[in-house]
Coordinates of C-alpha atoms in Angstrom, one line a residue:
M1 CA -18.8 159.1 11.5
L2 CA -18.2 162.1 9.6
R3 CA -15.4 163.0 11.9
L4 CA -14.0 159.6 11.6
L5 CA -14.0 159.7 7.7
L6 CA -12.5 163.2 7.9
A7 CA -9.7 161.7 10.3
I8 CA -9.1 158.8 7.8
C9 CA -8.9 161.2 4.7
V10 CA -6.5 163.7 6.5
V11 CA -4.3 160.7 7.4
N12 CA -4.5 159.2 4.1
T13 CA -3.6 162.4 2.3
L14 CA -0.8 163.2 4.6
L15 CA 0.9 159.8 3.8
V16 CA 0.3 159.8 -0.2
M17 CA 1.2 163.4 -1.0
P18 CA 5.0 162.9 -0.6
L19 CA 4.5 159.9 -3.0
W20 CA 2.7 162.3 -5.5
W21 CA 5.6 164.6 -5.5
R22 CA 8.4 161.9 -5.6
F23 CA 6.7 160.3 -8.6
G24 CA 5.0 163.0 -10.6
T25 CA 1.6 161.4 -10.5
W26 CA -0.8 163.7 -8.7
G27 CA -3.5 161.7 -7.2
A28 CA -2.1 158.2 -7.6
P29 CA -1.7 156.4 -5.5
L30 CA -4.9 157.5 -4.0
L31 CA -5.3 155.2 -0.9
A32 CA -3.0 154.3 1.8
W33 CA -4.0 151.2 4.0
E34 CA -2.2 152.2 7.1
A35 CA -4.6 155.1 7.5
W36 CA -7.9 153.1 7.3
V37 CA -6.5 150.6 9.8
L38 CA -4.8 153.0 12.4
V39 CA -7.5 155.6 12.5
P40 CA -10.3 153.2 13.5
A41 CA -7.9 151.4 15.8
L42 CA -7.3 154.6 17.7
W43 CA -11.0 155.6 17.6
L44 CA -11.9 152.2 19.3
L45 CA -9.4 152.2 22.0
P46 CA -11.1 152.5 25.4
V47 CA -10.1 155.5 27.8
R48 CA -7.2 154.1 29.6
R49 CA -3.9 155.5 30.9
W50 CA -2.1 154.0 27.9
R51 CA -4.3 155.3 25.4
R52 CA -2.6 158.7 25.2
A53 CA 0.8 157.1 24.9
A54 CA -0.5 154.9 22.1
G55 CA -1.8 157.8 20.4
V56 CA 1.5 159.8 20.6
T57 CA 3.4 156.9 19.4
V58 CA 1.4 156.4 16.4
V59 CA 1.1 160.2 15.5
S60 CA 5.0 160.4 15.9
A61 CA 5.4 157.5 13.4
L62 CA 3.2 159.0 11.0
A63 CA 5.0 162.2 11.2
L64 CA 8.2 160.5 10.9
F65 CA 7.5 158.3 8.0
T66 CA 5.9 161.7 6.1
L67 CA 9.1 163.4 6.7
I68 CA 11.1 160.5 5.5
N69 CA 8.9 160.4 2.2
L70 CA 9.2 164.3 1.9
G71 CA 12.9 163.9 2.1
D72 CA 13.1 161.2 -0.4
A73 CA 11.2 163.2 -2.7
A74 CA 13.3 166.3 -2.2
T75 CA 16.4 164.0 -2.3
H76 CA 15.3 162.7 -5.8
T77 CA 14.6 166.2 -7.1
A78 CA 18.0 167.4 -6.0
F79 CA 20.4 164.4 -6.8
G80 CA 18.4 162.1 -8.9
R81 CA 18.3 159.3 -6.3
S82 CA 16.3 157.9 -3.3
L83 CA 16.9 159.0 0.4
N84 CA 19.3 156.7 2.3
L85 CA 19.0 157.4 5.9
Y86 CA 22.4 155.6 6.5
L87 CA 24.1 158.4 4.4
D88 CA 22.2 161.2 4.1
V89 CA 21.5 162.6 7.5
P90 CA 24.8 164.5 7.9
L91 CA 23.7 166.5 4.7
V92 CA 21.1 168.2 6.9
R93 CA 24.0 171.1 7.6
S94 CA 24.7 171.2 4.0
V95 CA 20.9 172.0 3.4
Y96 CA 21.2 174.5 6.0
H97 CA 24.2 176.3 4.7
L98 CA 22.7 176.4 1.2
L99 CA 19.7 178.0 2.6
V100 CA 21.8 180.7 4.4
G101 CA 23.7 181.4 1.1
N102 CA 20.5 182.0 -0.8
V103 CA 18.3 183.9 1.8
G104 CA 20.8 184.9 4.6
Q105 CA 21.1 183.5 8.0
L106 CA 18.3 185.2 9.8
A107 CA 15.7 184.3 7.1
A108 CA 17.2 180.6 7.1
I109 CA 16.8 180.6 10.8
C110 CA 13.2 181.9 10.6
L111 CA 12.3 179.5 8.1
M112 CA 13.6 176.5 9.9
L113 CA 11.7 177.8 13.0
L114 CA 8.7 178.3 11.3
A115 CA 9.2 174.6 9.7
L116 CA 9.3 173.5 13.2
V117 CA 6.3 175.3 14.6
V118 CA 4.4 173.9 11.7
L119 CA 5.4 170.3 12.6
L120 CA 4.6 170.7 16.4
V121 CA 1.0 172.1 15.5
G122 CA 0.5 169.4 12.8
V123 CA 1.6 166.8 15.3
W124 CA -0.8 168.4 18.0
G125 CA -3.6 168.7 15.7
L126 CA -3.4 164.8 14.3
L127 CA -3.4 163.9 18.2
R128 CA -6.7 165.7 18.8
L129 CA -8.0 164.3 15.5
L130 CA -7.1 160.9 16.3
L131 CA -7.9 160.4 19.9
P132 CA -11.5 161.8 20.4
R133 CA -12.5 162.4 24.1
V134 CA -15.3 159.9 23.7
P135 CA -14.2 156.7 21.7
L136 CA -16.4 154.6 19.6
S137 CA -18.1 151.8 21.4
L138 CA -18.7 148.5 19.9
A139 CA -22.0 148.5 21.5
R140 CA -23.2 151.0 19.2
G141 CA -23.5 150.9 15.2
Q142 CA -21.0 153.6 14.8
G143 CA -18.4 151.4 16.6
K144 CA -19.2 148.3 14.7
L145 CA -18.9 150.1 11.5
A146 CA -15.5 151.4 12.4
L147 CA -14.7 147.9 13.3
G148 CA -15.7 146.7 10.2
V149 CA -13.6 149.3 8.2
L150 CA -10.6 148.2 10.4
V151 CA -11.1 144.4 9.6
V152 CA -11.5 145.1 5.9
A153 CA -8.6 147.5 5.9
A154 CA -6.3 145.2 7.7
G155 CA -7.0 142.3 5.3
L156 CA -6.1 144.3 2.2
L157 CA -3.0 145.8 3.9
L158 CA -1.8 142.3 4.5
L159 CA -2.4 141.5 0.9
E160 CA -0.7 144.5 -0.3
A161 CA 2.1 143.9 2.0
N162 CA 2.6 140.5 0.4
R163 CA 2.5 142.1 -3.2
Y164 CA -1.1 141.3 -3.9
R165 CA -3.2 144.5 -4.9
W166 CA -7.0 144.0 -4.9
V167 CA -7.6 147.6 -5.3
P168 CA -6.0 149.9 -7.8
H169 CA -3.8 153.2 -7.0
S170 CA -3.5 151.9 -3.4
T171 CA -0.2 151.6 -1.3
L172 CA 1.5 151.2 2.0
P173 CA 3.7 154.3 2.5
V174 CA 4.6 153.4 5.8
V175 CA 5.3 149.5 5.3
H176 CA 7.2 150.2 2.1
T177 CA 9.2 153.0 3.4
A178 CA 10.3 150.9 6.4
R179 CA 11.2 147.9 4.3
F180 CA 13.3 149.9 1.8
Q181 CA 15.0 152.1 4.4
W182 CA 16.0 148.8 6.4
Q183 CA 17.0 147.1 3.2
Q184 CA 19.3 150.1 2.5
V185 CA 20.8 150.3 6.0
V186 CA 21.7 146.5 5.6
S187 CA 23.0 146.8 2.1
T188 CA 25.1 150.0 2.8
H189 CA 26.5 148.7 5.9
Q190 CA 27.8 145.5 3.9
A191 CA 29.0 148.0 1.2
R192 CA 30.7 150.0 3.8
L193 CA 32.5 146.9 5.0
A194 CA 33.5 145.7 1.5
F195 CA 34.8 149.3 0.8
S196 CA 37.0 149.6 3.9
E197 CA 38.4 146.3 3.1
Q198 CA 39.1 147.6 -0.5
L199 CA 40.9 150.5 0.8
Q200 CA 43.2 148.4 3.0
A201 CA 43.7 145.4 0.6
S202 CA 44.5 147.2 -2.5
P203 CA 45.7 150.7 -1.6
M204 CA 46.8 153.0 -4.6
A205 CA 50.6 153.8 -4.2
T206 CA 51.8 157.4 -4.4
Q207 CA 53.4 157.6 -7.9
A208 CA 55.6 160.5 -9.1
L209 CA 54.5 161.9 -12.6
P210 CA 57.8 162.6 -14.3
G211 CA 56.1 163.4 -17.8
L212 CA 54.4 166.5 -15.9
E213 CA 57.6 167.5 -13.8
G214 CA 58.2 171.1 -13.8
R215 CA 54.8 172.0 -15.3
D216 CA 51.8 173.7 -13.8
V217 CA 48.8 171.5 -13.8
L218 CA 45.5 173.2 -13.2
L219 CA 42.6 171.1 -12.3
T220 CA 39.4 173.2 -12.7
F221 CA 36.0 172.1 -11.8
I222 CA 33.0 174.2 -13.3
E223 CA 30.1 174.1 -11.2
S224 CA 26.9 172.0 -12.7
Y225 CA 28.5 172.0 -16.1
G226 CA 27.0 168.6 -17.3
V227 CA 26.5 167.1 -21.0
T228 CA 23.0 168.3 -21.0
A229 CA 24.3 171.8 -21.3
L230 CA 25.7 170.6 -24.6
D231 CA 23.1 168.0 -26.1
D232 CA 19.9 169.4 -24.7
P233 CA 18.5 172.1 -27.5
R234 CA 17.0 174.0 -24.2
Y235 CA 20.5 175.0 -23.3
N236 CA 23.0 174.3 -25.9
R237 CA 22.6 177.1 -28.5
Q238 CA 24.4 179.8 -26.6
I239 CA 26.9 177.2 -25.1
L240 CA 27.9 175.7 -28.5
A241 CA 28.6 179.2 -29.8
T242 CA 30.7 179.9 -26.7
L243 CA 32.7 176.7 -27.1
A244 CA 33.4 177.4 -30.8
E245 CA 34.7 181.1 -29.7
I246 CA 36.7 179.5 -27.3
E247 CA 38.4 177.1 -29.6
T248 CA 39.1 180.0 -32.2
R249 CA 40.5 182.1 -29.6
L250 CA 42.8 179.3 -28.1
E251 CA 44.1 178.5 -31.6
Q252 CA 44.8 182.0 -32.4
R253 CA 47.2 182.1 -29.3
G254 CA 48.8 178.8 -30.2
L255 CA 47.2 176.7 -27.7
S256 CA 45.7 173.0 -28.3
V257 CA 42.7 171.8 -26.8
V258 CA 41.2 168.3 -26.7
S259 CA 37.6 167.3 -25.2
G260 CA 36.1 164.4 -23.9
L261 CA 33.2 163.1 -21.5
M262 CA 33.6 161.4 -18.0
D263 CA 31.0 159.9 -15.8
A264 CA 30.5 161.8 -12.6
P265 CA 29.6 159.8 -9.5
I266 CA 26.6 162.1 -8.4
R267 CA 24.3 164.5 -9.8
G268 CA 22.6 167.9 -8.5
G269 CA 25.0 168.5 -5.9
Q270 CA 27.8 167.2 -3.3
S271 CA 30.6 168.7 -5.6
W272 CA 33.2 167.4 -3.0
L273 CA 32.2 163.8 -3.9
A274 CA 33.5 164.7 -7.5
H275 CA 36.5 166.1 -6.2
A276 CA 37.2 163.1 -4.2
T277 CA 36.6 160.9 -7.0
T278 CA 39.0 162.6 -9.2
L279 CA 41.7 163.2 -6.8
S280 CA 41.7 159.7 -5.3
G281 CA 41.1 157.4 -8.3
R282 CA 38.2 155.7 -6.4
W283 CA 34.6 155.8 -6.9
I284 CA 33.4 158.1 -4.3
D285 CA 29.3 158.7 -4.4
N286 CA 28.3 159.2 -1.0
Q287 CA 29.4 161.0 2.2
L288 CA 30.4 157.8 4.1
W289 CA 32.8 156.6 1.3
Y290 CA 34.2 160.4 1.5
R291 CA 34.9 160.3 5.2
L292 CA 36.4 156.6 5.1
M293 CA 38.7 157.4 2.0
L294 CA 39.9 160.4 3.8
N295 CA 40.4 158.9 7.2
S296 CA 42.3 155.9 5.6
G297 CA 44.9 158.0 4.6
H298 CA 44.5 157.0 0.9
P299 CA 47.0 158.7 -1.3
T300 CA 45.7 161.0 -3.9
L301 CA 46.9 163.3 -7.0
I302 CA 48.1 165.8 -4.3
D303 CA 50.5 163.2 -3.2
D304 CA 51.4 162.2 -6.6
F305 CA 52.1 165.9 -7.7
R306 CA 54.0 166.5 -4.4
A307 CA 56.3 163.5 -5.1
T308 CA 56.8 165.1 -8.7
G309 CA 57.9 168.5 -7.2
Q310 CA 54.7 170.7 -7.6
H311 CA 53.6 173.1 -4.9
T312 CA 50.0 171.8 -4.3
L313 CA 47.2 174.2 -3.5
T314 CA 43.3 174.3 -3.7
V315 CA 41.1 177.3 -4.4
M316 CA 37.8 177.0 -2.6
P317 CA 35.8 180.1 -2.9
A318 CA 32.8 178.4 -1.4
I319 CA 34.3 177.4 1.9
T320 CA 33.6 179.7 4.3
L321 CA 33.9 177.8 7.7
A322 CA 36.7 175.5 8.8
W323 CA 37.4 172.8 6.4
P324 CA 39.4 169.9 8.0
E325 CA 38.9 168.0 4.9
G326 CA 41.5 170.1 3.1
E327 CA 43.9 169.3 5.8
A328 CA 43.2 165.6 5.4
Y329 CA 44.1 165.6 1.6
G330 CA 47.4 167.3 2.6
F331 CA 47.5 170.4 0.5
D332 CA 50.5 172.5 0.7
Q333 CA 48.2 175.5 0.7
I334 CA 44.3 176.0 1.1
V335 CA 43.0 179.2 -0.2
A336 CA 39.2 179.3 0.9
A337 CA 36.8 182.6 0.7
R338 CA 38.4 184.4 3.8
D339 CA 41.9 184.2 2.1
M340 CA 41.0 186.0 -0.9
P341 CA 40.7 190.0 -0.5
Y342 CA 37.3 190.0 -2.3
A343 CA 35.7 193.4 -1.9
G344 CA 32.5 193.0 -3.9
P345 CA 29.2 191.8 -2.9
P346 CA 28.3 188.1 -2.3
L347 CA 25.7 186.9 -5.1
N348 CA 23.3 184.8 -3.3
W349 CA 24.8 181.5 -2.6
V350 CA 28.0 182.5 -4.6
T351 CA 30.5 184.0 -2.4
M352 CA 32.5 185.8 -5.4
P353 CA 32.3 185.4 -9.0
D354 CA 34.4 183.1 -11.1
Q355 CA 36.1 185.7 -12.8
F356 CA 37.4 187.1 -9.6
T357 CA 38.7 183.8 -8.3
L358 CA 40.6 183.0 -11.5
D359 CA 42.2 186.2 -11.7
Y360 CA 43.2 186.3 -8.1
T361 CA 44.6 182.7 -8.7
Q362 CA 46.8 183.8 -11.7
R363 CA 47.9 187.2 -10.1
H364 CA 48.9 185.6 -6.6
L365 CA 49.1 181.9 -6.8
L366 CA 50.8 181.1 -10.1
G367 CA 54.0 182.2 -11.8
G368 CA 56.5 181.1 -9.2
S369 CA 57.6 177.3 -8.6
P370 CA 55.3 174.7 -10.7
V371 CA 52.0 174.1 -9.0
F372 CA 49.2 171.5 -9.0
A373 CA 46.4 173.4 -8.3
Q374 CA 42.5 172.5 -7.9
I375 CA 40.4 175.1 -8.4
A376 CA 36.3 175.0 -7.6
L377 CA 34.3 177.6 -9.6
I378 CA 31.0 178.4 -8.3
S379 CA 29.2 181.1 -10.3
S380 CA 27.1 178.5 -11.9
H381 CA 25.9 177.0 -8.6
A382 CA 22.0 177.2 -8.0
P383 CA 20.1 179.4 -7.6
W384 CA 21.9 180.6 -11.0
T385 CA 21.0 184.5 -10.4
P386 CA 22.2 187.0 -10.9
I387 CA 24.0 186.3 -14.4
L388 CA 27.4 188.5 -14.6
P389 CA 29.0 189.7 -17.9
V390 CA 32.6 188.3 -18.6
L391 CA 34.8 191.5 -18.2
E392 CA 36.8 191.9 -21.4
S393 CA 39.6 193.6 -19.6
W394 CA 40.9 191.5 -16.6
S395 CA 42.8 194.6 -15.3
M396 CA 39.3 195.7 -14.5
V397 CA 38.4 193.0 -11.8
G398 CA 40.7 194.2 -9.1
D399 CA 39.4 193.6 -5.8
G400 CA 36.0 192.7 -7.3
S401 CA 34.2 195.9 -6.1
I402 CA 33.5 196.4 -9.7
F403 CA 30.8 193.6 -9.3
A404 CA 28.7 195.8 -6.8
P405 CA 26.1 196.7 -9.3
W406 CA 25.2 193.2 -10.0
E407 CA 24.2 192.5 -6.3
N408 CA 20.5 193.4 -6.9
A409 CA 20.6 193.7 -10.8
A410 CA 18.4 190.6 -10.9
D411 CA 15.2 188.9 -9.7
P412 CA 15.9 187.2 -6.3
P413 CA 15.8 183.4 -6.2
D414 CA 12.6 183.2 -4.6
V415 CA 11.2 185.2 -7.7
I416 CA 13.3 183.0 -10.5
W417 CA 12.2 179.7 -8.8
R418 CA 8.5 180.3 -9.3
D419 CA 8.9 179.6 -12.9
I420 CA 10.5 176.4 -14.4
E421 CA 11.4 177.9 -17.8
R422 CA 13.1 180.9 -15.9
I423 CA 15.1 178.4 -13.9
R424 CA 16.1 176.7 -17.0
D425 CA 17.2 179.8 -18.7
H426 CA 19.2 181.0 -15.8
Y427 CA 21.0 177.8 -15.6
A428 CA 22.0 177.8 -19.3
W429 CA 23.1 181.7 -18.7
S430 CA 25.2 180.9 -15.6
V431 CA 26.8 178.0 -17.2
D432 CA 27.7 179.8 -20.2
Y433 CA 29.3 182.6 -18.2
A434 CA 31.5 179.9 -16.2
V435 CA 32.6 178.2 -19.4
K436 CA 33.4 181.4 -21.0
V437 CA 35.3 182.8 -18.2
T438 CA 37.4 179.6 -18.1
G439 CA 38.1 179.7 -21.4
R440 CA 39.3 183.4 -21.6
W441 CA 41.4 182.3 -18.4
A442 CA 42.8 179.6 -20.2
E443 CA 44.1 182.0 -22.7
R444 CA 46.0 183.9 -20.2
V445 CA 47.5 180.9 -18.2
A446 CA 48.1 178.3 -20.4
D447 CA 51.4 177.8 -22.4
E448 CA 54.0 175.0 -23.2
Q449 CA 54.5 174.5 -19.4
T450 CA 51.0 174.1 -18.6
L451 CA 48.2 171.3 -18.5
L452 CA 45.0 172.9 -17.8
I453 CA 42.0 170.2 -17.3
A454 CA 38.7 172.0 -17.0
L455 CA 35.7 169.7 -16.3
G456 CA 32.3 169.7 -14.9
D457 CA 31.8 168.5 -11.3
H458 CA 28.3 167.0 -12.1
Q459 CA 25.1 167.4 -14.0
A460 CA 22.5 169.7 -12.4
A461 CA 19.4 168.3 -10.7
P462 CA 16.9 166.1 -12.6
L463 CA 14.5 169.4 -12.8
I464 CA 17.3 170.5 -15.3
T465 CA 18.5 167.5 -17.1
G466 CA 15.3 165.1 -17.0
E467 CA 15.0 162.1 -15.3
N468 CA 17.0 159.7 -17.4
A469 CA 19.8 162.0 -18.4
S470 CA 23.4 160.6 -18.4
A471 CA 25.7 161.7 -15.6
A472 CA 28.5 162.6 -17.9
V473 CA 30.4 165.7 -17.8
P474 CA 32.6 167.7 -20.4
V475 CA 36.1 167.6 -19.8
H476 CA 38.6 170.1 -21.8
I477 CA 42.2 169.9 -21.6
V478 CA 44.4 172.8 -22.9
S479 CA 48.1 173.1 -23.3
G480 CA 50.9 175.0 -25.4
D481 CA 52.4 171.6 -25.7
P482 CA 50.6 169.3 -28.1
E483 CA 52.7 166.2 -26.7
L484 CA 50.8 166.6 -23.2
L485 CA 47.4 166.2 -25.0
A486 CA 48.4 162.7 -27.4
P487 CA 47.6 160.5 -24.5
F488 CA 44.0 161.8 -24.0
M489 CA 43.7 161.5 -27.8
A490 CA 44.6 158.0 -27.6
R491 CA 41.9 157.6 -25.0
G492 CA 39.0 158.9 -27.0
F493 CA 39.3 162.5 -26.7
V494 CA 38.5 164.7 -29.9
N495 CA 40.4 167.9 -31.0
G496 CA 38.4 171.1 -30.1
M497 CA 36.0 172.1 -27.4
L498 CA 33.2 169.9 -28.3
P499 CA 33.5 166.3 -27.1
D500 CA 32.0 163.5 -28.8
L501 CA 28.4 163.6 -27.5
S502 CA 27.6 159.9 -29.1
A503 CA 29.7 158.4 -26.2
T504 CA 27.6 160.1 -23.5
F505 CA 26.2 156.9 -21.9
D506 CA 29.5 155.2 -22.4
A507 CA 31.7 157.7 -20.7
P508 CA 34.4 156.4 -18.4
P509 CA 34.2 157.2 -14.8
M510 CA 35.9 160.4 -13.4
S511 CA 37.9 158.2 -11.2
Q512 CA 40.0 157.3 -14.2
L513 CA 41.8 160.5 -14.5
R514 CA 44.2 159.8 -11.8
H515 CA 44.9 156.4 -13.2
W516 CA 45.5 157.8 -16.9
L517 CA 47.8 160.5 -15.5
Q518 CA 49.8 157.9 -13.6
E519 CA 49.8 155.5 -16.7
D520 CA 50.6 158.0 -19.2
F521 CA 52.9 160.4 -17.4
G522 CA 54.3 158.4 -14.7
A523 CA 56.2 155.1 -14.3
A524 CA 55.3 152.3 -16.5
E525 CA 54.7 149.6 -13.7
P526 CA 51.1 149.1 -12.8
L527 CA 49.9 150.3 -9.4
P528 CA 50.0 147.7 -6.8
G529 CA 46.6 145.9 -6.4
T530 CA 45.2 147.7 -9.3
T531 CA 44.9 146.8 -13.2
P532 CA 45.9 149.6 -15.5
G533 CA 43.0 151.4 -17.0
T534 CA 40.4 150.1 -14.4
T535 CA 39.1 151.5 -11.2
P536 CA 36.3 149.7 -9.3
R537 CA 32.8 151.5 -8.6
T538 CA 31.2 150.5 -5.2
T539 CA 27.7 151.8 -5.0
P540 CA 25.3 151.0 -2.2

């Protein structure tokens, strides 16, 4: 009976521990009724040929639902939302690449193999624990007691499943997870059909932007730059001073800047969804919507600017593998990591620092015919170590070899990430670096013929921002021609580098940017199938 109780406690703990991580309530819930039903039931099974098959099925199901709940907790920690099996399975590959970027390919493979070994050993151990060689007999007292536990637990399970809770701090991890994931599958599938119909029924037309003809338009995304960096006292002391310095330096060079907030479709990661939302004018908040939009041939800002006469290019220093999405967008030129002759060291996940990326862009990709460029900066990407200084003289950047001393100049990620306060400090420092570099670059590239739009791609993970933070990101627009900034002022942007933080939870969606550019710099007629100034959000 002690062994039976031990088996029940092991399975019970296995089921509830992911919930402790997910909800941050250690020790609550305490009881998982599935454990109190399944374990006695398996112990009472007579020795038959199908007994082992039943045990393997139960153990596999327990392992599967435990992994799903662990994935749910990890997804909530990283992205501030629940796991959706319909959408998130393709992200496993992205997790692998993130791991490779932080610890290297060999270490990443070893860690994944270790996890697989732990999983297999755990399944084998559970199987041994739940299928004793000699089952309990109903002819003996222990068997009758086990049957009593099973019957009582089954009754409480049925009550809990029908939302009648007689025992506090109890739950049904398997039942609730299966029900929730099934509901997500159904609702997401319906939303997928609706989104596909929406793409076909009300396509946004390509529209030339004569108000920006002959100008360089530089759409620059700053990684993990969310409004939390400005309104949270843990982070804003240094960054607010940097914004004030940038504003002064821009004014001294005769450049104007206005700032506002926009709502990002995601938090914590998946930057490409924010890029897609901005480029397409559609609310793209998951991988499936992203694929549907690209596969549909939906026109984007790339098509708008090509129609206007700009050369369209994207600078993606984080892209190290084949990137068919870039070809689907239809950029005239794709500049990925391998296309930039960076001779410095990789800095954990970061392939090259932002200052090199921006310097290379200015020296080799600008200065000819007018361009529309999407630039994705990455120095403020987790794990936020090491922190580089901004080189005062851009002539020092060269091929990037000057950054070699910083390769091992800071503690590695596995050291930084043992202390939550150190993580937060490094987040603030890395965002400050990225914003400062972007501001210094704006001084160099912006003039009367330039519209530079610098914005965050998304907020950082809830670990940094807190559970209830807004999804808003700062947007800074710089030009030497104040007339180019007037339309943004009319839409609520304010002068200077500091946006109006009182509008944090009422920020317009990031998908509005394409609509604004078309309405303010394009033809006066509204787009077919859309209402000026609005864009639908479709969230499963």
